[in-house]
Amino acid sequence: MKITVFSAKPYEIELFIAADYKSFEFQFIADSLDNHTVETVSCGEVVCCFVVDQLDSQVLNKLAQQGVKLIALRSAGYDHIDLKVAKGLGLMVVNVPSYSPQAVAEFSIGMLLALTRKIIQAHDKIEKFNFSLTGQLGFNLAGKTVGLIGTGHIGSVVAKILTGFDCKLLAYDVTPNDFCKSLGVTYVNQETLFRSADIISLHCLLNDSTRYIINSKSLALMKEKVVIINTGRGTLIDTKAIIAALKSGKVGALGIDVYEYERGLFFKDHSSETITDELFLQLQAMSNVLITGHQAYFSQEALGSIIKTTLENILAFQNNILRNQLV
């Protein structure tokens, strides 16, 4: 079976090959899947895609015309694919529903600590041999109220970790989690969470009800100097609104591993280029903003789990078995 892997990175290719699936013939494409590459690449029966790949109606129709039967996502999220169109075309779509909540949760806490204790600023000063503590005063997590938006696989692990910091935990989720309740998490409505939390961490799915959940109106409800962490999806936050809130001092610190306009920016080396995204440049210039390039998932354990589950999904399809099917 021929499998075309788009957005293939060397560290992924190594694991795919090492798995040694004899019945699979891989075609690794470094470029992302989009309207151009779908025209230039002859795909096999299976295409394997990442979050940066474009899977809109136009691309899906072209894949179907090429004889593609299965789209195997190397991600849990699927907001980058039009599932309704895929279903109408008879394309099966599978994902990796839970590859390592621990990796993303630990990274979220790492971001939080880096911001609240001003670790990045300290590192930058030490590089210049400036050992003064001026401007480095942070605050403890103990006793702070943390609001979690989303308490699924990742959010529940974040809650578990934060109990060790002696935080008061509030959460908003359309489906409350019994495990989180057992940890002492109190479920509240959005307004109560926004008004009460010293720290807000986003771990929800991206859909019509959560898109721009952090916007000018919700920001206005929040405490002064609130800290916001987003390791979920970029468009959970209205970028223009958060920049205004950072400039006014309403938001004390922001940690983002995802960005509203990350497509074409993240997962590539632009060090020899000029970045023209003015919103990104404004965020990058702020000392109280920590930006990472969608790497919260990127641990040895998580990457291994992603490749393993992806291959198992494809093997199941080959054997006419339904596994982790979205449509």
mmCIF file of N, CA and C in Angstrom, residues 8-128:
data_model
loop_
_atom_site.group_PDB
_atom_site.id
_atom_site.type_symbol
_atom_site.label_atom_id
_atom_site.label_comp_id
_atom_site.label_asym_id
_atom_site.label_seq_id
_atom_site.Cartn_x
_atom_site.Cartn_y
_atom_site.Cartn_z
ATOM 1 N N ALA A 8 6.493 16.039 5.973
ATOM 2 C CA ALA A 8 7.331 15.020 6.622
ATOM 3 C C ALA A 8 8.651 15.626 7.090
ATOM 4 N N LYS A 9 8.926 15.492 8.377
ATOM 5 C CA LYS A 9 10.170 15.980 8.964
ATOM 6 C C LYS A 9 11.133 14.811 9.171
ATOM 7 N N PRO A 10 12.444 15.074 9.173
ATOM 8 C CA PRO A 10 13.426 13.991 9.336
ATOM 9 C C PRO A 10 13.182 13.127 10.566
ATOM 10 N N TYR A 11 12.784 13.758 11.682
ATOM 11 C CA TYR A 11 12.566 12.987 12.908
ATOM 12 C C TYR A 11 11.342 12.084 12.805
ATOM 13 N N GLU A 12 10.390 12.424 11.942
ATOM 14 C CA GLU A 12 9.237 11.557 11.711
ATOM 15 C C GLU A 12 9.593 10.435 10.740
ATOM 16 N N ILE A 13 10.291 10.794 9.678
ATOM 17 C CA ILE A 13 10.673 9.806 8.664
ATOM 18 C C ILE A 13 11.457 8.665 9.298
ATOM 19 N N GLU A 14 12.365 9.016 10.191
ATOM 20 C CA GLU A 14 13.181 8.009 10.878
ATOM 21 C C GLU A 14 12.311 6.997 11.618
ATOM 22 N N LEU A 15 11.270 7.490 12.288
ATOM 23 C CA LEU A 15 10.390 6.598 13.054
ATOM 24 C C LEU A 15 9.491 5.772 12.142
ATOM 25 N N PHE A 16 9.001 6.388 11.071
ATOM 26 C CA PHE A 16 8.176 5.641 10.119
ATOM 27 C C PHE A 16 8.960 4.461 9.540
ATOM 28 N N ILE A 17 10.189 4.715 9.135
ATOM 29 C CA ILE A 17 11.016 3.667 8.525
ATOM 30 C C ILE A 17 11.398 2.604 9.548
ATOM 31 N N ALA A 18 11.733 3.053 10.760
ATOM 32 C CA ALA A 18 12.152 2.117 11.812
ATOM 33 C C ALA A 18 11.040 1.154 12.199
ATOM 34 N N ALA A 19 9.784 1.570 12.021
ATOM 35 C CA ALA A 19 8.656 0.697 12.370
ATOM 36 C C ALA A 19 8.613 -0.546 11.490
ATOM 37 N N ASP A 20 9.171 -0.433 10.276
ATOM 38 C CA ASP A 20 9.385 -1.585 9.392
ATOM 39 C C ASP A 20 8.094 -2.328 9.049
ATOM 40 N N TYR A 21 7.101 -1.576 8.568
ATOM 41 C CA TYR A 21 5.862 -2.198 8.088
ATOM 42 C C TYR A 21 6.095 -2.652 6.647
ATOM 43 N N LYS A 22 6.236 -3.935 6.442
ATOM 44 C CA LYS A 22 6.637 -4.483 5.140
ATOM 45 C C LYS A 22 5.630 -4.187 4.031
ATOM 46 N N SER A 23 4.356 -4.093 4.383
ATOM 47 C CA SER A 23 3.329 -3.920 3.354
ATOM 48 C C SER A 23 3.106 -2.458 2.980
ATOM 49 N N PHE A 24 3.851 -1.542 3.624
ATOM 50 C CA PHE A 24 3.683 -0.120 3.355
ATOM 51 C C PHE A 24 4.828 0.412 2.486
ATOM 52 N N GLU A 25 4.464 1.168 1.468
ATOM 53 C CA GLU A 25 5.448 1.866 0.634
ATOM 54 C C GLU A 25 5.277 3.371 0.867
ATOM 55 N N PHE A 26 6.264 3.998 1.485
ATOM 56 C CA PHE A 26 6.147 5.407 1.861
ATOM 57 C C PHE A 26 6.686 6.342 0.781
ATOM 58 N N GLN A 27 5.989 7.431 0.601
ATOM 59 C CA GLN A 27 6.455 8.551 -0.214
ATOM 60 C C GLN A 27 6.463 9.773 0.708
ATOM 61 N N PHE A 28 7.640 10.249 1.076
ATOM 62 C CA PHE A 28 7.751 11.356 2.022
ATOM 63 C C PHE A 28 7.899 12.679 1.271
ATOM 64 N N ILE A 29 6.999 13.609 1.567
ATOM 65 C CA ILE A 29 6.999 14.931 0.943
ATOM 66 C C ILE A 29 7.254 15.969 2.034
ATOM 67 N N ALA A 30 8.321 16.728 1.885
ATOM 68 C CA ALA A 30 8.650 17.742 2.896
ATOM 69 C C ALA A 30 7.653 18.894 2.889
ATOM 70 N N ASP A 31 7.120 19.213 1.722
ATOM 71 C CA ASP A 31 6.179 20.332 1.609
ATOM 72 C C ASP A 31 4.837 19.995 2.246
ATOM 73 N N SER A 32 4.145 21.046 2.646
ATOM 74 C CA SER A 32 2.798 20.869 3.175
ATOM 75 C C SER A 32 1.831 20.595 2.031
ATOM 76 N N LEU A 33 0.744 19.946 2.350
ATOM 77 C CA LEU A 33 -0.301 19.695 1.361
ATOM 78 C C LEU A 33 -1.132 20.964 1.190
ATOM 79 N N ASP A 34 -1.278 21.397 -0.049
ATOM 80 C CA ASP A 34 -2.121 22.553 -0.353
ATOM 81 C C ASP A 34 -2.584 22.439 -1.805
ATOM 82 N N ASN A 35 -3.193 23.485 -2.311
ATOM 83 C CA ASN A 35 -3.725 23.445 -3.676
ATOM 84 C C ASN A 35 -2.645 23.243 -4.726
ATOM 85 N N HIS A 36 -1.418 23.653 -4.411
ATOM 86 C CA HIS A 36 -0.310 23.488 -5.363
ATOM 87 C C HIS A 36 0.268 22.077 -5.299
ATOM 88 N N THR A 37 0.625 21.636 -4.102
ATOM 89 C CA THR A 37 1.287 20.328 -3.990
ATOM 90 C C THR A 37 0.362 19.179 -4.366
ATOM 91 N N VAL A 38 -0.926 19.347 -4.154
ATOM 92 C CA VAL A 38 -1.846 18.267 -4.524
ATOM 93 C C VAL A 38 -1.864 18.069 -6.039
ATOM 94 N N GLU A 39 -1.467 19.103 -6.784
ATOM 95 C CA GLU A 39 -1.395 19.014 -8.245
ATOM 96 C C GLU A 39 -0.088 18.382 -8.706
ATOM 97 N N THR A 40 0.963 18.537 -7.926
ATOM 98 C CA THR A 40 2.299 18.107 -8.366
ATOM 99 C C THR A 40 2.712 16.744 -7.826
ATOM 100 N N VAL A 41 1.992 16.242 -6.841
ATOM 101 C CA VAL A 41 2.348 14.964 -6.230
ATOM 102 C C VAL A 41 1.309 13.910 -6.583
ATOM 103 N N SER A 42 1.791 12.764 -7.028
ATOM 104 C CA SER A 42 0.907 11.637 -7.305
ATOM 105 C C SER A 42 0.742 10.838 -6.019
ATOM 106 N N CYS A 43 -0.414 10.978 -5.411
ATOM 107 C CA CYS A 43 -0.639 10.374 -4.093
ATOM 108 C C CYS A 43 -1.030 8.908 -4.203
ATOM 109 N N GLY A 44 -0.788 8.196 -3.133
ATOM 110 C CA GLY A 44 -1.199 6.809 -3.055
ATOM 111 C C GLY A 44 -2.615 6.699 -2.522
ATOM 112 N N GLU A 45 -2.987 5.499 -2.118
ATOM 113 C CA GLU A 45 -4.335 5.266 -1.597
ATOM 114 C C GLU A 45 -4.538 5.953 -0.251
ATOM 115 N N VAL A 46 -3.420 6.196 0.434
ATOM 116 C CA VAL A 46 -3.459 6.833 1.754
ATOM 117 C C VAL A 46 -2.595 8.086 1.732
ATOM 118 N N VAL A 47 -3.124 9.180 2.273
ATOM 119 C CA VAL A 47 -2.297 10.362 2.518
ATOM 120 C C VAL A 47 -2.263 10.591 4.023
ATOM 121 N N CYS A 48 -1.089 10.947 4.506
ATOM 122 C CA CYS A 48 -0.871 11.154 5.937
ATOM 123 C C CYS A 48 -0.529 12.627 6.138
ATOM 124 N N CYS A 49 -1.315 13.321 6.962
ATOM 125 C CA CYS A 49 -1.207 14.775 7.057
ATOM 126 C C CYS A 49 -1.014 15.258 8.490
ATOM 127 N N PHE A 50 -0.444 16.470 8.588
ATOM 128 C CA PHE A 50 -0.199 17.109 9.879
ATOM 129 C C PHE A 50 -1.083 18.356 9.991
ATOM 130 N N VAL A 51 -1.001 19.057 11.110
ATOM 131 C CA VAL A 51 -1.898 20.189 11.365
ATOM 132 C C VAL A 51 -1.680 21.356 10.407
ATOM 133 N N VAL A 52 -0.504 21.427 9.782
ATOM 134 C CA VAL A 52 -0.219 22.540 8.863
ATOM 135 C C VAL A 52 -0.737 22.275 7.459
ATOM 136 N N ASP A 53 -1.202 21.076 7.196
ATOM 137 C CA ASP A 53 -1.666 20.733 5.856
ATOM 138 C C ASP A 53 -3.069 21.275 5.607
ATOM 139 N N GLN A 54 -3.285 21.713 4.383
ATOM 140 C CA GLN A 54 -4.548 22.326 3.981
ATOM 141 C C GLN A 54 -5.462 21.250 3.410
ATOM 142 N N LEU A 55 -6.573 21.039 4.083
ATOM 143 C CA LEU A 55 -7.500 19.993 3.663
ATOM 144 C C LEU A 55 -8.896 20.581 3.500
ATOM 145 N N ASP A 56 -8.971 21.582 2.618
ATOM 146 C CA ASP A 56 -10.252 22.218 2.347
ATOM 147 C C ASP A 56 -10.967 21.485 1.215
ATOM 148 N N SER A 57 -12.099 22.009 0.802
ATOM 149 C CA SER A 57 -12.922 21.352 -0.211
ATOM 150 C C SER A 57 -12.168 21.120 -1.513
ATOM 151 N N GLN A 58 -11.414 22.117 -1.952
ATOM 152 C CA GLN A 58 -10.687 22.006 -3.219
ATOM 153 C C GLN A 58 -9.636 20.902 -3.171
ATOM 154 N N VAL A 59 -8.862 20.868 -2.092
ATOM 155 C CA VAL A 59 -7.819 19.845 -1.954
ATOM 156 C C VAL A 59 -8.442 18.464 -1.819
ATOM 157 N N LEU A 60 -9.489 18.355 -1.021
ATOM 158 C CA LEU A 60 -10.132 17.055 -0.807
ATOM 159 C C LEU A 60 -10.701 16.497 -2.106
ATOM 160 N N ASN A 61 -11.291 17.348 -2.914
ATOM 161 C CA ASN A 61 -11.824 16.895 -4.201
ATOM 162 C C ASN A 61 -10.716 16.370 -5.106
ATOM 163 N N LYS A 62 -9.576 17.045 -5.100
ATOM 164 C CA LYS A 62 -8.449 16.602 -5.928
ATOM 165 C C LYS A 62 -7.866 15.288 -5.418
ATOM 166 N N LEU A 63 -7.836 15.127 -4.099
ATOM 167 C CA LEU A 63 -7.364 13.859 -3.535
ATOM 168 C C LEU A 63 -8.289 12.717 -3.937
ATOM 169 N N ALA A 64 -9.584 12.958 -3.861
ATOM 170 C CA ALA A 64 -10.555 11.927 -4.234
ATOM 171 C C ALA A 64 -10.412 11.557 -5.706
ATOM 172 N N GLN A 65 -10.169 12.553 -6.546
ATOM 173 C CA GLN A 65 -9.986 12.300 -7.978
ATOM 174 C C GLN A 65 -8.750 11.454 -8.250
ATOM 175 N N GLN A 66 -7.738 11.575 -7.378
ATOM 176 C CA GLN A 66 -6.509 10.790 -7.534
ATOM 177 C C GLN A 66 -6.672 9.356 -7.030
ATOM 178 N N GLY A 67 -7.793 9.073 -6.386
ATOM 179 C CA GLY A 67 -8.022 7.726 -5.888
ATOM 180 C C GLY A 67 -7.672 7.523 -4.428
ATOM 181 N N VAL A 68 -7.444 8.613 -3.719
ATOM 182 C CA VAL A 68 -7.162 8.509 -2.282
ATOM 183 C C VAL A 68 -8.402 7.999 -1.558
ATOM 184 N N LYS A 69 -8.200 7.080 -0.625
ATOM 185 C CA LYS A 69 -9.303 6.494 0.135
ATOM 186 C C LYS A 69 -9.267 6.874 1.615
ATOM 187 N N LEU A 70 -8.049 7.082 2.127
ATOM 188 C CA LEU A 70 -7.889 7.342 3.562
ATOM 189 C C LEU A 70 -7.004 8.557 3.796
ATOM 190 N N ILE A 71 -7.440 9.432 4.701
ATOM 191 C CA ILE A 71 -6.607 10.532 5.186
ATOM 192 C C ILE A 71 -6.283 10.236 6.642
ATOM 193 N N ALA A 72 -5.008 9.962 6.903
ATOM 194 C CA ALA A 72 -4.554 9.636 8.258
ATOM 195 C C ALA A 72 -3.899 10.873 8.860
ATOM 196 N N LEU A 73 -4.555 11.463 9.836
ATOM 197 C CA LEU A 73 -4.031 12.662 10.482
ATOM 198 C C LEU A 73 -3.023 12.291 11.555
ATOM 199 N N ARG A 74 -1.900 12.995 11.574
ATOM 200 C CA ARG A 74 -0.902 12.810 12.627
ATOM 201 C C ARG A 74 -1.150 13.840 13.735
ATOM 202 N N SER A 75 -2.357 13.917 14.179
ATOM 203 C CA SER A 75 -2.740 14.901 15.188
ATOM 204 C C SER A 75 -4.052 14.484 15.821
ATOM 205 N N ALA A 76 -4.324 15.089 16.970
ATOM 206 C CA ALA A 76 -5.625 14.894 17.609
ATOM 207 C C ALA A 76 -6.630 15.872 17.016
ATOM 208 N N GLY A 77 -6.180 17.122 16.822
ATOM 209 C CA GLY A 77 -7.049 18.152 16.268
ATOM 210 C C GLY A 77 -7.356 17.916 14.804
ATOM 211 N N TYR A 78 -8.545 18.329 14.381
ATOM 212 C CA TYR A 78 -8.954 18.132 12.990
ATOM 213 C C TYR A 78 -9.682 19.357 12.436
ATOM 214 N N ASP A 79 -9.423 20.519 13.020
ATOM 215 C CA ASP A 79 -10.077 21.733 12.531
ATOM 216 C C ASP A 79 -9.510 22.196 11.189
ATOM 217 N N HIS A 80 -8.426 21.566 10.721
ATOM 218 C CA HIS A 80 -7.830 21.937 9.432
ATOM 219 C C HIS A 80 -8.385 21.114 8.273
ATOM 220 N N ILE A 81 -9.369 20.260 8.553
ATOM 221 C CA ILE A 81 -9.972 19.447 7.495
ATOM 222 C C ILE A 81 -11.481 19.634 7.504
ATOM 223 N N ASP A 82 -12.055 19.746 6.320
ATOM 224 C CA ASP A 82 -13.503 19.866 6.178
ATOM 225 C C ASP A 82 -14.097 18.457 6.185
ATOM 226 N N LEU A 83 -14.524 18.020 7.358
ATOM 227 C CA LEU A 83 -15.010 16.646 7.516
ATOM 228 C C LEU A 83 -16.296 16.396 6.727
ATOM 229 N N LYS A 84 -17.130 17.414 6.618
ATOM 230 C CA LYS A 84 -18.385 17.252 5.885
ATOM 231 C C LYS A 84 -18.111 16.953 4.417
ATOM 232 N N VAL A 85 -17.171 17.685 3.841
ATOM 233 C CA VAL A 85 -16.805 17.456 2.437
ATOM 234 C C VAL A 85 -16.148 16.092 2.277
ATOM 235 N N ALA A 86 -15.265 15.749 3.211
ATOM 236 C CA ALA A 86 -14.583 14.452 3.150
ATOM 237 C C ALA A 86 -15.593 13.309 3.159
ATOM 238 N N LYS A 87 -16.577 13.421 4.022
ATOM 239 C CA LYS A 87 -17.603 12.376 4.108
ATOM 240 C C LYS A 87 -18.385 12.274 2.809
ATOM 241 N N GLY A 88 -18.727 13.423 2.239
ATOM 242 C CA GLY A 88 -19.475 13.433 0.986
ATOM 243 C C GLY A 88 -18.708 12.815 -0.168
ATOM 244 N N LEU A 89 -17.392 12.895 -0.101
ATOM 245 C CA LEU A 89 -16.537 12.326 -1.151
ATOM 246 C C LEU A 89 -16.193 10.863 -0.893
ATOM 247 N N GLY A 90 -16.634 10.346 0.245
ATOM 248 C CA GLY A 90 -16.330 8.958 0.579
ATOM 249 C C GLY A 90 -14.929 8.750 1.104
ATOM 250 N N LEU A 91 -14.296 9.829 1.564
ATOM 251 C CA LEU A 91 -12.950 9.732 2.124
ATOM 252 C C LEU A 91 -13.032 9.390 3.608
ATOM 253 N N MET A 92 -12.318 8.363 4.016
ATOM 254 C CA MET A 92 -12.248 8.029 5.429
ATOM 255 C C MET A 92 -11.169 8.890 6.077
ATOM 256 N N VAL A 93 -11.454 9.398 7.267
ATOM 257 C CA VAL A 93 -10.498 10.234 7.998
ATOM 258 C C VAL A 93 -10.295 9.654 9.390
ATOM 259 N N VAL A 94 -9.032 9.450 9.757
ATOM 260 C CA VAL A 94 -8.705 8.943 11.092
ATOM 261 C C VAL A 94 -7.704 9.901 11.742
ATOM 262 N N ASN A 95 -7.671 9.881 13.063
ATOM 263 C CA ASN A 95 -6.737 10.766 13.768
ATOM 264 C C ASN A 95 -6.045 10.029 14.897
ATOM 265 N N VAL A 96 -5.229 10.758 15.641
ATOM 266 C CA VAL A 96 -4.548 10.226 16.827
ATOM 267 C C VAL A 96 -5.182 10.928 18.022
ATOM 268 N N PRO A 97 -6.209 10.339 18.607
ATOM 269 C CA PRO A 97 -7.028 11.069 19.583
ATOM 270 C C PRO A 97 -6.320 11.493 20.858
ATOM 271 N N SER A 98 -5.337 10.731 21.284
ATOM 272 C CA SER A 98 -4.679 11.077 22.554
ATOM 273 C C SER A 98 -3.270 10.510 22.564
ATOM 274 N N TYR A 99 -2.326 11.277 22.018
ATOM 275 C CA TYR A 99 -0.966 10.748 21.898
ATOM 276 C C TYR A 99 -0.126 10.990 23.137
ATOM 277 N N SER A 100 -0.281 12.120 23.790
ATOM 278 C CA SER A 100 0.422 12.354 25.049
ATOM 279 C C SER A 100 -0.072 13.626 25.712
ATOM 280 N N PRO A 101 -1.194 13.548 26.402
ATOM 281 C CA PRO A 101 -1.667 14.710 27.154
ATOM 282 C C PRO A 101 -0.616 15.212 28.136
ATOM 283 N N GLN A 102 0.199 14.285 28.648
ATOM 284 C CA GLN A 102 1.223 14.655 29.626
ATOM 285 C C GLN A 102 2.217 15.647 29.026
ATOM 286 N N ALA A 103 2.603 15.424 27.771
ATOM 287 C CA ALA A 103 3.587 16.302 27.126
ATOM 288 C C ALA A 103 3.073 17.733 27.042
ATOM 289 N N VAL A 104 1.850 17.904 26.571
ATOM 290 C CA VAL A 104 1.283 19.249 26.418
ATOM 291 C C VAL A 104 1.020 19.879 27.779
ATOM 292 N N ALA A 105 0.536 19.078 28.716
ATOM 293 C CA ALA A 105 0.252 19.600 30.056
ATOM 294 C C ALA A 105 1.525 20.082 30.741
ATOM 295 N N GLU A 106 2.578 19.274 30.687
ATOM 296 C CA GLU A 106 3.846 19.667 31.313
ATOM 297 C C GLU A 106 4.400 20.935 30.667
ATOM 298 N N PHE A 107 4.279 21.029 29.357
ATOM 299 C CA PHE A 107 4.770 22.213 28.650
ATOM 300 C C PHE A 107 3.991 23.453 29.080
ATOM 301 N N SER A 108 2.687 23.299 29.251
ATOM 302 C CA SER A 108 1.846 24.417 29.692
ATOM 303 C C SER A 108 2.298 24.940 31.045
ATOM 304 N N ILE A 109 2.595 24.020 31.957
ATOM 305 C CA ILE A 109 3.072 24.417 33.283
ATOM 306 C C ILE A 109 4.452 25.067 33.175
ATOM 307 N N GLY A 110 5.286 24.534 32.299
ATOM 308 C CA GLY A 110 6.603 25.129 32.080
ATOM 309 C C GLY A 110 6.497 26.568 31.597
ATOM 310 N N MET A 111 5.594 26.809 30.665
ATOM 311 C CA MET A 111 5.356 28.169 30.180
ATOM 312 C C MET A 111 4.900 29.080 31.315
ATOM 313 N N LEU A 112 3.973 28.556 32.104
ATOM 314 C CA LEU A 112 3.428 29.338 33.213
ATOM 315 C C LEU A 112 4.522 29.744 34.192
ATOM 316 N N LEU A 113 5.361 28.812 34.567
ATOM 317 C CA LEU A 113 6.451 29.104 35.504
ATOM 318 C C LEU A 113 7.466 30.076 34.897
ATOM 319 N N ALA A 114 7.758 29.894 33.615
ATOM 320 C CA ALA A 114 8.708 30.792 32.950
ATOM 321 C C ALA A 114 8.218 32.232 32.979
ATOM 322 N N LEU A 115 6.895 32.408 32.864
ATOM 323 C CA LEU A 115 6.323 33.752 32.861
ATOM 324 C C LEU A 115 6.174 34.321 34.265
ATOM 325 N N THR A 116 5.641 33.512 35.178
ATOM 326 C CA THR A 116 5.367 34.041 36.520
ATOM 327 C C THR A 116 6.635 34.294 37.318
ATOM 328 N N ARG A 117 7.728 33.588 36.980
ATOM 329 C CA ARG A 117 9.006 33.814 37.666
ATOM 330 C C ARG A 117 10.031 34.517 36.774
ATOM 331 N N LYS A 118 9.569 34.961 35.609
ATOM 332 C CA LYS A 118 10.381 35.778 34.692
ATOM 333 C C LYS A 118 11.727 35.126 34.358
ATOM 334 N N ILE A 119 11.654 33.845 34.038
ATOM 335 C CA ILE A 119 12.863 33.067 33.766
ATOM 336 C C ILE A 119 13.513 33.476 32.443
ATOM 337 N N ILE A 120 12.707 33.765 31.440
ATOM 338 C CA ILE A 120 13.263 34.157 30.141
ATOM 339 C C ILE A 120 14.028 35.471 30.258
ATOM 340 N N GLN A 121 13.422 36.441 30.949
ATOM 341 C CA GLN A 121 14.108 37.729 31.139
ATOM 342 C C GLN A 121 15.411 37.541 31.903
ATOM 343 N N ALA A 122 15.388 36.658 32.909
ATOM 344 C CA ALA A 122 16.598 36.396 33.694
ATOM 345 C C ALA A 122 17.700 35.817 32.811
ATOM 346 N N HIS A 123 17.333 34.880 31.961
ATOM 347 C CA HIS A 123 18.300 34.267 31.043
ATOM 348 C C HIS A 123 18.909 35.313 30.118
ATOM 349 N N ASP A 124 18.049 36.180 29.578
ATOM 350 C CA ASP A 124 18.537 37.218 28.666
ATOM 351 C C ASP A 124 19.509 38.164 29.368
ATOM 352 N N LYS A 125 19.217 38.491 30.626
ATOM 353 C CA LYS A 125 20.094 39.400 31.373
ATOM 354 C C LYS A 125 21.437 38.736 31.692
ATOM 355 N N ILE A 126 21.386 37.466 32.078
ATOM 356 C CA ILE A 126 22.620 36.757 32.431
ATOM 357 C C ILE A 126 23.535 36.635 31.215
ATOM 358 N N GLU A 127 22.954 36.473 30.025
ATOM 359 C CA GLU A 127 23.765 36.414 28.805
ATOM 360 C C GLU A 127 24.583 37.691 28.616
ATOM 361 N N LYS A 128 24.083 38.786 29.188
ATOM 362 C CA LYS A 128 24.794 40.073 29.110
ATOM 363 C C LYS A 128 25.573 40.348 30.401
#
